Coordinates of C-alpha atoms in Angstrom, one line a residue:
Chain Q
M300 CA -194.1 -5.5 76.6
H301 CA -193.0 -2.0 75.9
R302 CA -189.7 -0.9 77.0
P303 CA -188.2 2.6 76.8
P304 CA -186.0 3.0 73.7
E305 CA -182.2 2.4 74.2
P306 CA -180.1 5.4 74.3
R307 CA -179.0 6.2 70.9
M308 CA -175.4 7.3 72.1
K309 CA -173.9 4.3 73.9
R310 CA -170.6 6.5 74.4
P311 CA -170.6 7.3 78.1
R312 CA -170.2 11.1 77.4
A313 CA -172.4 11.9 80.5
R314 CA -170.6 10.0 82.8
R315 CA -167.3 11.1 82.0
P316 CA -165.9 14.3 83.7
R317 CA -165.9 17.2 81.2
P318 CA -162.9 17.5 79.1
T319 CA -160.5 20.3 79.7
P320 CA -158.6 22.0 76.6
A321 CA -155.6 20.3 78.2
D322 CA -157.0 17.1 78.2
L323 CA -158.0 17.5 74.4
V324 CA -154.2 17.9 73.4
Q325 CA -153.0 15.6 75.9
A326 CA -150.8 18.6 77.6
A327 CA -148.2 18.0 80.0
P328 CA -147.2 21.5 81.0
G329 CA -144.3 22.6 82.6
P330 CA -144.5 23.4 86.6
E331 CA -147.1 26.2 87.3
F332 CA -146.1 29.2 88.7
E333 CA -147.7 32.4 90.5
I334 CA -148.6 35.7 89.0
T335 CA -150.8 38.4 90.8
L336 CA -153.7 40.3 89.7
D337 CA -154.1 43.3 91.8
G338 CA -152.2 41.6 94.5
R339 CA -154.4 38.4 94.4
A340 CA -152.4 35.5 93.7
L341 CA -153.3 33.4 90.6
S342 CA -151.4 30.6 89.0
A343 CA -150.3 30.1 85.4
L344 CA -148.7 27.8 83.3
P345 CA -145.5 28.2 80.9
G346 CA -146.1 29.8 77.6
Q347 CA -149.4 31.1 78.7
S348 CA -150.0 34.5 77.6
I349 CA -151.3 36.6 80.6
A350 CA -154.7 37.0 79.1
A351 CA -155.0 33.2 78.8
A352 CA -153.6 32.6 82.5
L353 CA -156.3 35.2 83.7
W354 CA -159.0 33.5 81.6
A355 CA -157.9 29.9 83.0
A356 CA -158.5 31.7 86.6
G357 CA -162.0 32.8 85.5
V358 CA -161.1 36.5 85.2
L359 CA -162.4 38.2 82.0
S360 CA -161.9 41.8 82.5
W361 CA -158.7 43.7 83.8
R362 CA -159.0 47.3 82.2
T363 CA -161.8 50.1 82.8
T364 CA -162.2 52.4 79.7
R365 CA -161.0 56.0 79.8
R366 CA -164.4 57.8 79.7
G367 CA -167.2 55.2 80.8
G368 CA -164.8 53.4 83.4
R369 CA -166.2 50.3 82.0
A370 CA -164.6 46.6 82.5
R371 CA -162.8 45.2 79.4
G372 CA -160.8 42.2 78.7
A373 CA -159.4 40.1 75.9
F374 CA -161.6 40.4 72.8
C375 CA -159.7 39.8 69.6
G376 CA -157.1 37.4 71.1
I377 CA -154.7 38.1 68.3
G378 CA -153.3 41.8 69.3
S379 CA -155.4 43.6 67.0
C380 CA -158.1 45.4 69.2
F381 CA -156.0 46.5 72.2
D382 CA -159.2 45.7 74.5
C383 CA -157.0 43.6 76.8
L384 CA -154.4 46.4 77.7
A385 CA -153.0 45.8 81.1
T386 CA -150.4 47.1 83.6
V387 CA -147.7 44.6 83.7
N388 CA -144.9 45.1 86.2
G389 CA -145.4 48.8 86.5
T390 CA -145.6 49.4 82.5
P391 CA -148.9 50.1 80.9
N392 CA -151.0 49.4 77.9
Q393 CA -149.4 45.8 77.5
R394 CA -151.4 43.7 75.2
A395 CA -152.5 40.9 77.6
C396 CA -153.0 38.3 74.7
L397 CA -149.4 38.7 73.5
V398 CA -147.3 39.1 76.4
P399 CA -146.3 35.7 77.9
A400 CA -146.8 35.2 81.9
R401 CA -143.7 34.9 83.6
P402 CA -143.3 33.8 87.1
G403 CA -143.9 36.7 89.8
D404 CA -145.8 38.9 87.3
A405 CA -147.5 41.8 89.1
I406 CA -150.7 42.8 86.8
I407 CA -152.6 45.7 87.6
T408 CA -156.1 46.4 86.2
Q409 CA -155.3 49.4 84.1
E410 CA -157.6 52.3 84.7
G411 CA -158.1 54.5 81.5
H412 CA -154.9 55.3 79.7
G413 CA -152.9 53.8 82.7
R414 CA -150.7 57.1 82.8
A415 CA -152.3 58.7 85.9
D416 CA -148.8 59.0 87.2
L417 CA -148.1 61.7 84.3
T418 CA -151.3 63.7 85.3
V419 CA -150.3 67.1 86.3
Chain W
M234 CA -123.8 28.8 52.3
P235 CA -125.9 30.2 54.9
I236 CA -127.7 33.6 54.5
S237 CA -126.0 36.1 57.0
P238 CA -128.4 38.7 58.3
S239 CA -126.7 41.2 56.3
D240 CA -127.5 39.8 53.1
T241 CA -130.0 40.7 50.6
H242 CA -132.5 37.7 50.2
D243 CA -134.0 36.5 47.3
L244 CA -137.4 36.9 49.1
A245 CA -138.9 38.2 52.0
V246 CA -142.1 36.3 53.1
I247 CA -144.3 38.4 55.6
G248 CA -146.5 36.1 57.6
A249 CA -145.9 32.5 58.3
G250 CA -149.4 31.4 58.3
P251 CA -150.6 28.8 55.7
A252 CA -149.8 31.1 52.5
G253 CA -146.5 32.6 54.0
L254 CA -145.1 29.2 55.1
A255 CA -146.0 27.4 51.8
A256 CA -144.4 30.0 50.0
A257 CA -141.3 30.2 51.7
V258 CA -140.5 26.4 51.6
T259 CA -141.6 26.1 47.9
A260 CA -139.3 29.1 47.3
A261 CA -136.3 27.4 49.0
D262 CA -136.9 24.2 47.6
L263 CA -136.5 26.2 44.2
G264 CA -133.0 27.4 45.3
L265 CA -134.2 31.0 46.6
T266 CA -132.7 32.4 49.7
V267 CA -136.0 33.4 51.9
A268 CA -136.4 35.5 54.9
L269 CA -139.7 34.3 56.7
V270 CA -140.8 37.3 59.0
D271 CA -143.5 36.4 61.4
A272 CA -144.9 38.1 64.5
A273 CA -145.8 34.9 66.4
A274 CA -143.5 32.5 68.1
R275 CA -144.1 29.5 66.2
P276 CA -145.1 29.4 62.4
G277 CA -148.6 28.6 61.5
G278 CA -150.5 31.6 61.7
Q279 CA -154.1 32.2 63.2
F280 CA -155.2 28.9 61.4
Y281 CA -152.3 26.5 62.8
R282 CA -151.7 28.4 65.9
Q283 CA -150.1 26.0 68.4
P284 CA -150.0 25.9 71.9
A285 CA -146.9 27.6 73.5
A286 CA -143.9 24.7 73.9
G287 CA -144.2 25.2 77.8
L288 CA -147.9 23.8 77.4
G289 CA -146.3 20.4 76.2
A290 CA -149.4 19.6 73.9
A291 CA -148.6 16.0 72.9
R292 CA -151.4 16.2 70.2
P293 CA -152.0 19.8 69.0
Q294 CA -153.7 18.3 65.9
A295 CA -156.8 17.7 68.2
L296 CA -157.7 21.3 67.7
H297 CA -157.1 21.7 63.8
H298 CA -158.3 20.4 60.7
S299 CA -155.8 19.3 57.9
W300 CA -152.9 19.2 60.6
G301 CA -150.7 17.3 58.2
A302 CA -150.8 19.9 55.4
F303 CA -149.0 22.0 57.9
A304 CA -146.7 19.5 59.9
R305 CA -145.3 18.3 56.5
R306 CA -144.3 22.1 55.7
A307 CA -143.0 22.9 59.1
G308 CA -140.8 19.9 58.7
R309 CA -139.6 21.5 55.3
L310 CA -139.0 24.7 57.2
A311 CA -136.8 23.0 59.8
A312 CA -134.5 21.3 57.3
H313 CA -134.2 24.6 55.1
R314 CA -133.4 26.3 58.1
T315 CA -130.7 24.0 59.0
A316 CA -129.4 24.2 55.4
G317 CA -129.2 28.1 55.7
R318 CA -131.8 28.4 52.8
I319 CA -134.5 30.3 55.2
R320 CA -133.8 32.6 57.8
Y321 CA -136.9 32.3 60.0
L322 CA -137.7 35.5 62.1
A323 CA -140.4 34.9 64.8
E324 CA -141.4 37.4 66.8
H325 CA -140.9 40.0 64.3
H326 CA -143.8 42.5 63.8
V327 CA -143.5 44.2 60.6
W328 CA -144.4 47.9 60.6
A329 CA -143.4 48.9 57.0
V330 CA -141.9 47.8 53.9
T331 CA -140.2 50.5 52.0
R332 CA -138.4 50.5 48.4
E333 CA -134.9 51.0 48.7
A334 CA -132.3 51.8 45.6
A335 CA -131.9 48.0 44.9
H336 CA -134.0 46.5 47.2
W337 CA -136.9 46.2 49.5
A338 CA -136.3 46.9 53.2
V339 CA -138.7 45.0 55.7
H340 CA -138.9 46.9 59.1
A341 CA -139.7 45.1 62.1
V342 CA -140.0 45.5 66.0
R343 CA -139.2 42.2 67.8
G344 CA -140.5 40.7 70.9
P345 CA -143.9 38.9 71.5
D346 CA -145.7 42.1 71.3
G347 CA -143.4 43.9 69.4
A348 CA -142.1 46.2 72.2
G349 CA -138.5 45.3 71.5
A350 CA -135.7 46.6 69.2
R351 CA -136.2 47.2 65.5
A352 CA -134.9 44.9 62.8
E353 CA -134.8 45.2 59.3
V354 CA -134.4 42.7 56.4
A355 CA -133.5 43.3 52.8
A356 CA -134.7 41.4 49.8
R357 CA -135.2 41.7 46.1
T358 CA -138.7 40.3 46.2
V359 CA -141.6 40.8 48.7
L360 CA -144.5 38.1 49.4
L361 CA -147.5 39.5 51.5
A362 CA -149.1 36.8 53.4
T363 CA -150.3 39.0 56.1
G364 CA -153.9 37.0 56.4
A365 CA -156.8 38.5 58.0
Y366 CA -158.6 39.6 61.2
E367 CA -162.1 38.9 62.3
R368 CA -164.8 41.5 61.1
Q369 CA -166.9 42.8 63.9
L370 CA -170.3 44.2 63.6
P371 CA -171.7 45.9 66.8
F372 CA -174.8 45.1 68.8
P373 CA -176.1 46.3 72.2
G374 CA -173.8 44.8 75.0
W375 CA -170.9 43.7 72.7
T376 CA -168.4 45.5 75.1
V377 CA -169.6 43.2 78.1
P378 CA -166.7 41.2 79.5
G379 CA -167.4 37.6 78.4
V380 CA -168.2 38.7 74.6
V381 CA -165.2 37.7 72.7
G382 CA -164.4 37.4 69.1
A383 CA -165.0 33.9 67.4
G384 CA -161.5 34.1 66.2
G385 CA -160.4 35.3 69.4
A386 CA -161.9 32.4 71.4
Q387 CA -160.5 30.0 68.9
A388 CA -157.1 31.6 69.2
M389 CA -156.9 31.7 72.7
L390 CA -158.0 28.0 72.9
K391 CA -155.4 27.0 70.4
A392 CA -152.5 28.9 71.9
G393 CA -153.3 29.1 75.6
L394 CA -155.5 26.0 76.0
V395 CA -158.4 28.2 77.8
V396 CA -162.1 29.0 77.2
P397 CA -163.8 32.1 78.2
G398 CA -166.8 30.3 79.9
R399 CA -168.4 27.0 80.7
R400 CA -171.6 27.8 78.5
I401 CA -170.7 29.6 75.2
V402 CA -173.1 31.0 72.6
V403 CA -171.4 31.1 69.2
A404 CA -172.9 33.9 67.0
G405 CA -172.3 36.1 63.7
S406 CA -171.8 35.0 60.4
G407 CA -169.4 32.7 58.2
P408 CA -168.2 29.0 58.4
L409 CA -165.5 29.9 61.1
L410 CA -168.3 29.8 63.5
L411 CA -168.9 25.9 63.0
A412 CA -165.3 25.2 63.5
V413 CA -165.3 27.5 66.5
A414 CA -167.9 25.8 68.2
G415 CA -166.6 22.5 67.2
S416 CA -163.4 23.2 69.0
L417 CA -165.1 25.0 72.3
A418 CA -167.2 21.8 72.6
A419 CA -164.6 19.3 72.2
A420 CA -162.5 21.5 74.9
G421 CA -165.3 21.1 77.3
A422 CA -167.4 24.1 77.0
T423 CA -171.3 23.7 76.7
V424 CA -172.3 25.3 73.1
P425 CA -176.0 25.7 73.1
V426 CA -176.3 27.0 69.8
V427 CA -174.7 28.4 66.8
V428 CA -176.3 31.7 65.7
E429 CA -175.8 32.5 61.9
A430 CA -177.1 35.7 60.3
G431 CA -177.0 34.4 56.9
G432 CA -177.7 30.8 55.9
Y433 CA -176.2 27.7 54.2
A434 CA -178.9 27.7 51.5
G435 CA -176.8 30.0 49.1
Y436 CA -174.0 27.1 48.5
A437 CA -176.7 24.8 47.1
R438 CA -177.4 27.4 44.5
A439 CA -173.8 26.7 43.2
P440 CA -173.8 23.0 42.7
R441 CA -171.1 23.0 40.1
T442 CA -168.7 24.9 42.3
L443 CA -169.4 22.7 45.2
A444 CA -168.9 19.3 43.1
A445 CA -165.4 20.7 42.1
N446 CA -164.4 21.2 45.7
P447 CA -165.3 17.6 47.3
R448 CA -162.8 18.5 50.1
K449 CA -164.9 21.4 51.1
L450 CA -167.9 19.4 51.2
V451 CA -166.3 16.8 53.4
E452 CA -165.1 19.7 55.6
G453 CA -168.7 21.1 56.2
I454 CA -170.1 17.4 56.8
G455 CA -167.3 17.0 59.3
H456 CA -168.3 20.2 61.2
A457 CA -172.2 19.3 61.1
A458 CA -171.2 15.9 62.4
A459 CA -169.1 17.5 65.3
L460 CA -172.1 19.8 66.1
R461 CA -174.3 16.9 66.4
R462 CA -172.0 14.9 68.3
Y463 CA -172.0 17.7 70.9
G464 CA -175.5 18.6 70.9
V465 CA -175.2 22.1 69.4
R466 CA -177.7 23.3 67.6
L467 CA -177.5 25.8 64.4
R468 CA -179.9 28.7 64.1
T469 CA -179.8 30.3 60.7
R470 CA -181.3 33.7 59.9
S471 CA -180.9 34.9 63.2
A472 CA -178.6 37.3 65.4
I473 CA -177.7 37.9 69.0
T474 CA -179.0 41.6 69.4
A475 CA -178.6 42.1 73.2
V476 CA -176.4 40.8 75.9
H477 CA -177.7 40.8 79.6
G478 CA -175.2 41.6 82.3
T479 CA -173.0 44.2 83.4
D480 CA -169.7 43.0 84.6
R481 CA -169.8 39.6 82.7
V482 CA -172.4 38.0 80.5
E483 CA -175.3 36.4 82.1
A484 CA -177.4 35.7 79.0
V485 CA -178.1 36.9 75.1
T486 CA -181.2 37.6 73.2
L487 CA -181.4 35.6 70.1
T488 CA -183.6 37.4 67.2
R489 CA -184.8 36.0 64.1
L490 CA -183.9 38.2 61.0
D491 CA -185.4 38.9 57.8
R492 CA -183.7 38.4 54.6
D493 CA -182.1 41.8 54.9
W494 CA -180.9 40.9 58.5
R495 CA -183.4 43.3 60.0
P496 CA -184.7 41.9 63.4
V497 CA -188.0 40.0 63.2
A498 CA -190.2 42.1 66.1
G499 CA -191.3 39.9 69.0
S500 CA -189.0 37.0 68.1
G501 CA -186.5 37.5 70.9
L502 CA -185.5 34.4 72.7
R503 CA -183.3 34.8 76.1
I504 CA -180.6 32.3 76.1
P505 CA -178.7 32.0 79.2
C506 CA -174.8 31.6 78.8
D507 CA -171.5 33.0 80.5
A508 CA -169.8 33.8 77.4
L509 CA -170.5 34.7 73.8
A510 CA -168.1 34.4 70.8
V511 CA -169.0 36.4 68.2
G512 CA -167.6 37.5 64.4
H513 CA -168.7 38.3 60.9
G514 CA -166.3 36.7 58.7
L515 CA -162.8 38.1 58.0
V516 CA -161.1 41.0 56.9
P517 CA -158.0 41.0 54.8
Q518 CA -154.8 42.8 56.6
L519 CA -153.8 45.2 54.0
D520 CA -151.8 47.9 55.8
L521 CA -148.5 47.0 54.4
A522 CA -149.8 46.4 51.0
T523 CA -151.9 49.7 50.8
A524 CA -148.9 51.7 52.0
L525 CA -146.6 50.2 49.1
G526 CA -149.3 51.3 46.9
C527 CA -150.9 48.3 45.8
A528 CA -154.4 48.4 44.3
T529 CA -157.4 47.0 46.0
R530 CA -160.6 45.6 44.9
R531 CA -164.1 44.9 46.8
T532 CA -164.9 41.1 47.4
P533 CA -168.6 39.9 47.3
D534 CA -168.6 39.9 51.1
G535 CA -167.9 43.7 51.3
T536 CA -164.3 43.7 52.2
A537 CA -161.3 45.1 50.5
A538 CA -158.8 42.7 49.0
L539 CA -155.8 43.0 46.8
V540 CA -155.7 43.1 42.9
L541 CA -153.7 40.0 41.8
D542 CA -153.1 38.8 38.5
G543 CA -153.0 34.9 37.9
R544 CA -149.6 34.4 39.1
Q545 CA -150.4 36.2 42.4
R546 CA -148.6 39.7 41.5
T547 CA -150.1 42.4 43.2
T548 CA -150.1 45.9 41.0
V549 CA -146.7 46.9 42.3
D550 CA -143.8 45.2 40.8
G551 CA -141.8 43.2 42.7
V552 CA -144.5 42.4 45.4
W553 CA -146.6 39.4 45.4
A554 CA -149.4 38.1 47.8
A555 CA -151.0 34.9 48.9
G556 CA -153.9 33.7 50.9
E557 CA -156.4 35.9 52.5
T558 CA -154.8 39.4 51.3
G559 CA -156.1 38.5 48.0
G560 CA -159.7 37.6 49.4
V561 CA -160.7 35.3 52.3
G562 CA -160.7 31.9 51.1
G563 CA -159.2 29.6 53.7
A564 CA -156.1 27.6 54.7
E565 CA -156.4 25.3 51.7
L566 CA -156.4 27.9 49.0
A567 CA -153.7 29.9 51.0
L568 CA -151.2 27.0 50.9
C569 CA -152.0 26.7 47.0
E570 CA -151.6 30.3 46.5
G571 CA -148.1 30.5 48.4
E572 CA -146.8 27.8 46.4
L573 CA -148.0 29.4 43.1
A574 CA -146.6 32.9 44.1
A575 CA -143.2 31.0 45.3
H576 CA -143.0 29.5 41.4
D577 CA -143.5 32.6 40.0
I578 CA -141.0 34.6 42.0
A579 CA -138.4 31.8 41.2
G580 CA -139.0 32.3 37.5
R581 CA -140.7 28.9 37.1
A582 CA -144.0 28.3 35.4
P583 CA -146.3 26.5 38.0
G584 CA -147.9 23.4 36.9
G585 CA -151.5 23.4 35.8
V586 CA -152.8 21.5 38.7
L587 CA -151.8 24.0 41.0
L588 CA -153.5 26.7 38.8
R589 CA -156.6 24.8 38.3
H590 CA -156.7 24.0 42.1
R591 CA -156.5 27.7 42.9
D592 CA -159.3 28.6 40.7
R593 CA -161.5 25.9 41.9
L594 CA -160.8 27.1 45.5
R595 CA -161.3 30.8 44.5
R596 CA -164.6 30.3 43.1
F597 CA -166.0 28.4 46.3
A598 CA -164.5 31.2 48.4
G599 CA -167.0 33.4 46.2
V600 CA -169.7 31.4 46.9
M601 CA -168.9 31.4 50.5
A602 CA -168.9 35.1 50.7
A603 CA -171.8 35.7 49.0
A604 CA -173.7 33.5 51.5
H605 CA -172.4 34.9 54.6
A606 CA -172.0 38.8 53.6
P607 CA -173.7 41.1 55.9
R608 CA -177.0 42.5 54.7
A609 CA -177.7 46.3 55.2
G610 CA -180.5 45.6 57.9
W611 CA -178.0 44.5 60.7
S612 CA -177.7 48.2 61.7
D613 CA -181.1 48.0 63.0
W614 CA -179.6 46.0 65.9
L615 CA -178.1 49.1 67.1
R616 CA -179.4 51.3 70.0
S617 CA -178.2 54.9 69.8
D618 CA -176.1 54.1 73.2
T619 CA -174.6 51.1 71.6
E620 CA -170.9 51.7 71.4
V621 CA -169.6 51.3 67.9
C622 CA -166.0 52.4 68.4
R623 CA -164.7 50.1 71.3
C624 CA -161.5 52.3 71.9
E625 CA -162.9 55.8 71.9
E626 CA -166.3 54.7 73.3
V627 CA -168.2 56.2 70.4
T628 CA -171.9 55.4 70.2
A629 CA -173.8 54.7 66.9
G630 CA -176.0 57.8 68.2
R631 CA -173.0 59.9 67.7
V632 CA -172.0 58.3 64.6
R633 CA -175.4 58.6 63.1
E634 CA -175.6 62.3 64.3
A635 CA -172.1 63.0 62.3
V636 CA -173.8 61.5 59.1
G637 CA -177.4 62.7 59.6
D638 CA -176.9 66.3 61.1
L639 CA -173.2 67.0 60.1
G640 CA -173.2 65.6 56.5
A641 CA -170.3 62.7 56.9
R642 CA -170.4 60.5 54.0
D643 CA -167.3 58.4 54.8
T644 CA -165.2 56.9 57.5
R645 CA -162.6 59.7 57.5
T646 CA -165.1 62.4 58.0
V647 CA -166.8 60.5 60.9
K648 CA -163.7 59.9 62.7
L649 CA -162.5 63.8 62.5
L650 CA -166.1 64.4 64.2
T651 CA -166.4 62.0 66.5
R652 CA -163.3 59.8 67.1
A653 CA -164.5 56.4 66.0
G654 CA -161.6 54.6 64.5
M655 CA -158.9 56.9 65.9
G656 CA -158.3 54.9 68.9
W657 CA -155.4 52.0 69.7
C658 CA -156.9 49.9 67.1
Q659 CA -157.1 52.2 64.3
G660 CA -160.2 51.4 63.1
R661 CA -159.6 47.6 62.7
M662 CA -162.7 46.6 65.0
C663 CA -165.2 49.5 64.0
G664 CA -164.2 50.3 60.5
P665 CA -166.6 48.2 58.7
A666 CA -169.6 49.2 60.9
V667 CA -168.8 52.8 60.9
A668 CA -168.3 52.7 56.7
H669 CA -171.7 50.9 56.8
L670 CA -173.4 53.8 59.0
A671 CA -172.0 56.4 57.0
G672 CA -173.4 55.1 53.7
E673 CA -169.7 54.5 52.3
T674 CA -170.2 53.2 48.7
A675 CA -166.6 53.3 47.3
L676 CA -165.2 50.9 50.1
E677 CA -161.5 52.1 50.8
A678 CA -159.1 49.5 52.4
G679 CA -157.9 50.9 55.8
R680 CA -154.8 53.2 55.2
R681 CA -152.6 52.9 58.2
L682 CA -149.1 54.5 58.1
L683 CA -147.7 52.0 60.6
A684 CA -148.9 48.4 60.2
C685 CA -148.4 47.9 64.2
P686 CA -147.5 49.8 67.1
V687 CA -143.8 51.3 67.2
T688 CA -142.4 53.3 70.0
L689 CA -141.3 56.8 69.2
G690 CA -138.0 55.7 70.8
E691 CA -137.7 53.0 68.6
L692 CA -138.6 55.1 65.3
A693 CA -136.0 57.8 66.5
R694 CA -133.2 55.2 67.0
E695 CA -130.4 55.5 64.4
E696 CA -130.1 52.2 62.5
R697 CA -127.0 50.2 63.4

């Protein structure tokens, strides 16, 4: 009698819920807190950079370019490319991949050079 | 007796990645007083980047290879700090090293992003262990949100425990891609394919070098097993030549390449995904070194690296370098070179074992560099409206115009004509691409007066 072959992988990977990065390193983070992006409340974990908190919320862009007005976000992730610049608590041009998120941080999508207030 | 901040240290180590960390603890073992200056909040560099303390990661090693080599040295660092032999200056971004009358002055700005106050460190000798950053080659759509550096995705995962999407294609060239794909998959992302523009066949042409580096073979087998476990396919001699989606990635086009990395017409395959992690190997970070006048050489993969002698000395007296600054070769080599440099700085002859280990790993680095070095045909991926310089939004068309119509032959002239490389990143992202498009033959290491941004206010502030 023909029987279908046994599945090669016995590990019930497919049945397990998809692991998260936190599961992988067995993280027990401190209490989450709130930050805002353009007024919208998002949660962040202690120690996460602003860029990491935004990625965790599914947000990949928080800047528009000076000429084309195109959306940008974190690219190099290590502070070299300056694509992740954001306006944080009123100060423009903050590298979101380096600056840690703090409770109550107000992040604003940075338009262009972020210094429209200086335009005469 | 503990070192006081105003003391002149025997050694200033810049960078606390594998090379700098190994050098600092070895030098302290040998009796030197050491200042270990690093931009990050915790030691380890990019390779051993750890989740921030607040994330409470019980098993950070789950995201790492050879964690033990790091953990042992981090333990020694803690002991030397307690004993006052090492001053560890975290969150210090070094923007220049200058020669004073009787010592080297290391100039830094403090804080997680270097926005804080200035700080200076004095030392009789300097070790540059500034590592590398990722080489990017532009392609249509590489500025769409969701396209991230492969190393960037890895850094964000290691430090912040986040991934940029649920279904992530990993592409570019170099062995880092395998590690990145493995980490992303282990962290729960689906990685349908790793797209490698070069190949792995080149390694087989250097059997003696492979045989002399069994640990590298084991590492490679480990990566291959991880990819199989997560169902990740590896496509060599291929590249992502287009990204679909405007506000975020919806799909990418995978194209076969010929030997010269030219796209093979009609071979495009659309792969749905919500993120793309891309990179083409690493570029040594040499800003501090070139500002000091250290000589550079061209490596087999087309980047500039420092000229070093057998004892890790640069061409400038009193300045040593270790790790990726001398040519990209990985963490194991960096650890080894850091220890070698520390011995030489302490006036001790390093053991033959250490020297042979370094030489074996350097040979392997040469094989690796040759296998993944970008071939000239990559620029056929570009369309004239593809942005080459991300900061200044300069397209390939404008760079080609500067070269073809206006006669530019090097990155500097292209920059003056188009502003490519003049923006925030100072050409770190577009430099290799612009150099290629300009037909630059004598590759020059990037020269940047300041190695990182410093506010005019801090520059102008009188030293205390």
